[in-house]
Amino acid sequence: MKRVITYGTFDLLHYGHINLLQTAKQYGDYLIVGLSTDEFNLLQKNKTSYFSYEKRKQLLEAIRYVDLVIPEENWEQKINDVKKYNVDTFVIGDDWTGKFDYLNTESGVEVVYLPRTPEVSTTQIKADLTMLKKNIWAKIFRMDEKIKWKNKLKFVVL
Ligand code: C2G
């Protein structure tokens, strides 16, 4: 059985994540995902996820390509994980190109960097939703102003 491992936060799960997981699974028969814990995100990756670790884990475990989800608690655990889980191939997006080559030199595991899905990201989703919320509030404010003016004009005409 060929075992593959990858790592990430996988917040606001989207089709870029699914593309990565689907392709990663093609490198073996068993896919392990090291899922960044909330503490690791906050303290070392400098990001907070919308969904908690437990919710993100639940989502990943529902994906047919994923066989096991383990916590990613620090940057250093990968070399131990690949040995502990007898991993053949480490896979991650090419935004990390070169960062994990040491796993091959130190443990012989194959290291594969896959092309990211360019047009989607959790950061962009969050930014778009924030903009949408601002636009909606601005429209509500403008409508409210219009109603106030109409009411004022009603009194003046009367
Ligand atoms: N990804 C992708 N295409 C996107 C967005 C993400 O292929 N449009 C990939 C990333 O390259 C990564 C995985 O999906 O391999 C998870 O993405 P993130 O949750 O952003 O993970 P990241 O913050 O890169 O954490 O120790 C490694 C880190 O935990 C990786």
mmCIF file of C-alpha atoms and ligand atoms in Angstrom, residues 6-11 14 16-17 20 36 40 45 47 72 75 78 92-96 100 115-117 120-121, ligand 1:
data_model
loop_
_atom_site.group_PDB
_atom_site.id
_atom_site.type_symbol
_atom_site.label_atom_id
_atom_site.label_comp_id
_atom_site.label_asym_id
_atom_site.label_seq_id
_atom_site.Cartn_x
_atom_site.Cartn_y
_atom_site.Cartn_z
ATOM 1 C CA THR A 6 -0.104 16.360 2.862
ATOM 2 C CA TYR A 7 -0.626 19.253 5.281
ATOM 3 C CA GLY A 8 -2.721 22.395 5.460
ATOM 4 C CA THR A 9 -5.364 24.521 7.178
ATOM 5 C CA PHE A 10 -8.134 23.728 4.668
ATOM 6 C CA ASP A 11 -10.359 26.535 5.976
ATOM 7 C CA HIS A 14 -13.129 24.973 -1.656
ATOM 8 C CA GLY A 16 -8.759 24.294 -4.932
ATOM 9 C CA HIS A 17 -8.371 22.132 -1.835
ATOM 10 C CA LEU A 20 -5.082 19.126 -4.384
ATOM 11 C CA SER A 36 -3.245 22.604 11.125
ATOM 12 C CA PHE A 40 -0.651 26.245 15.223
ATOM 13 C CA LYS A 45 1.045 30.462 10.755
ATOM 14 C CA LYS A 47 -3.807 33.158 10.614
ATOM 15 C CA GLU A 72 -0.485 19.449 12.486
ATOM 16 C CA TRP A 75 6.500 22.882 11.494
ATOM 17 C CA LYS A 78 6.694 16.211 9.255
ATOM 18 C CA ILE A 92 1.762 19.900 -1.230
ATOM 19 C CA GLY A 93 0.928 22.916 -3.396
ATOM 20 C CA ASP A 94 3.694 24.587 -5.407
ATOM 21 C CA ASP A 95 3.418 27.734 -3.297
ATOM 22 C CA TRP A 96 5.719 25.693 -1.035
ATOM 23 C CA PHE A 100 10.187 20.520 2.107
ATOM 24 C CA PRO A 115 0.257 23.403 -9.143
ATOM 25 C CA ARG A 116 -2.215 25.426 -7.094
ATOM 26 C CA THR A 117 -5.659 26.147 -8.499
ATOM 27 C CA VAL A 120 -9.462 30.565 -5.715
ATOM 28 C CA SER A 121 -8.176 30.976 -2.163
HETATM 29 N N1 C2G B 1 -4.188 24.845 -2.448
HETATM 30 C C1 C2G B 1 -4.288 24.712 -3.830
HETATM 31 N N2 C2G B 1 -4.981 25.621 -4.544
HETATM 32 C C2 C2G B 1 -5.592 26.661 -3.920
HETATM 33 C C3 C2G B 1 -5.511 26.806 -2.523
HETATM 34 C C4 C2G B 1 -4.791 25.868 -1.790
HETATM 35 O O1 C2G B 1 -3.730 23.762 -4.408
HETATM 36 N N3 C2G B 1 -6.281 27.561 -4.686
HETATM 37 C C5 C2G B 1 -3.416 23.847 -1.704
HETATM 38 C C6 C2G B 1 -2.234 24.454 -0.962
HETATM 39 O O2 C2G B 1 -1.108 24.601 -1.824
HETATM 40 C C7 C2G B 1 -1.996 23.410 0.119
HETATM 41 C C8 C2G B 1 -3.420 22.888 0.429
HETATM 42 O O3 C2G B 1 -4.245 23.259 -0.710
HETATM 43 O O4 C2G B 1 -1.215 22.348 -0.398
HETATM 44 C C9 C2G B 1 -4.015 23.503 1.684
HETATM 45 O O5 C2G B 1 -3.988 24.915 1.526
HETATM 46 P P1 C2G B 1 -3.949 25.798 2.873
HETATM 47 O O6 C2G B 1 -5.037 25.401 3.754
HETATM 48 O O7 C2G B 1 -3.794 27.228 2.450
HETATM 49 O O8 C2G B 1 -2.602 25.277 3.547
HETATM 50 P P2 C2G B 1 -1.295 26.125 3.884
HETATM 51 O O9 C2G B 1 -1.655 27.343 4.643
HETATM 52 O O10 C2G B 1 -0.528 26.242 2.635
HETATM 53 O O11 C2G B 1 -0.575 25.145 4.948
HETATM 54 O O12 C2G B 1 2.969 22.741 6.870
HETATM 55 C C10 C2G B 1 2.305 23.058 5.670
HETATM 56 C C11 C2G B 1 1.197 24.021 5.905
HETATM 57 O O13 C2G B 1 0.322 23.562 6.918
HETATM 58 C C12 C2G B 1 0.420 24.261 4.620
#
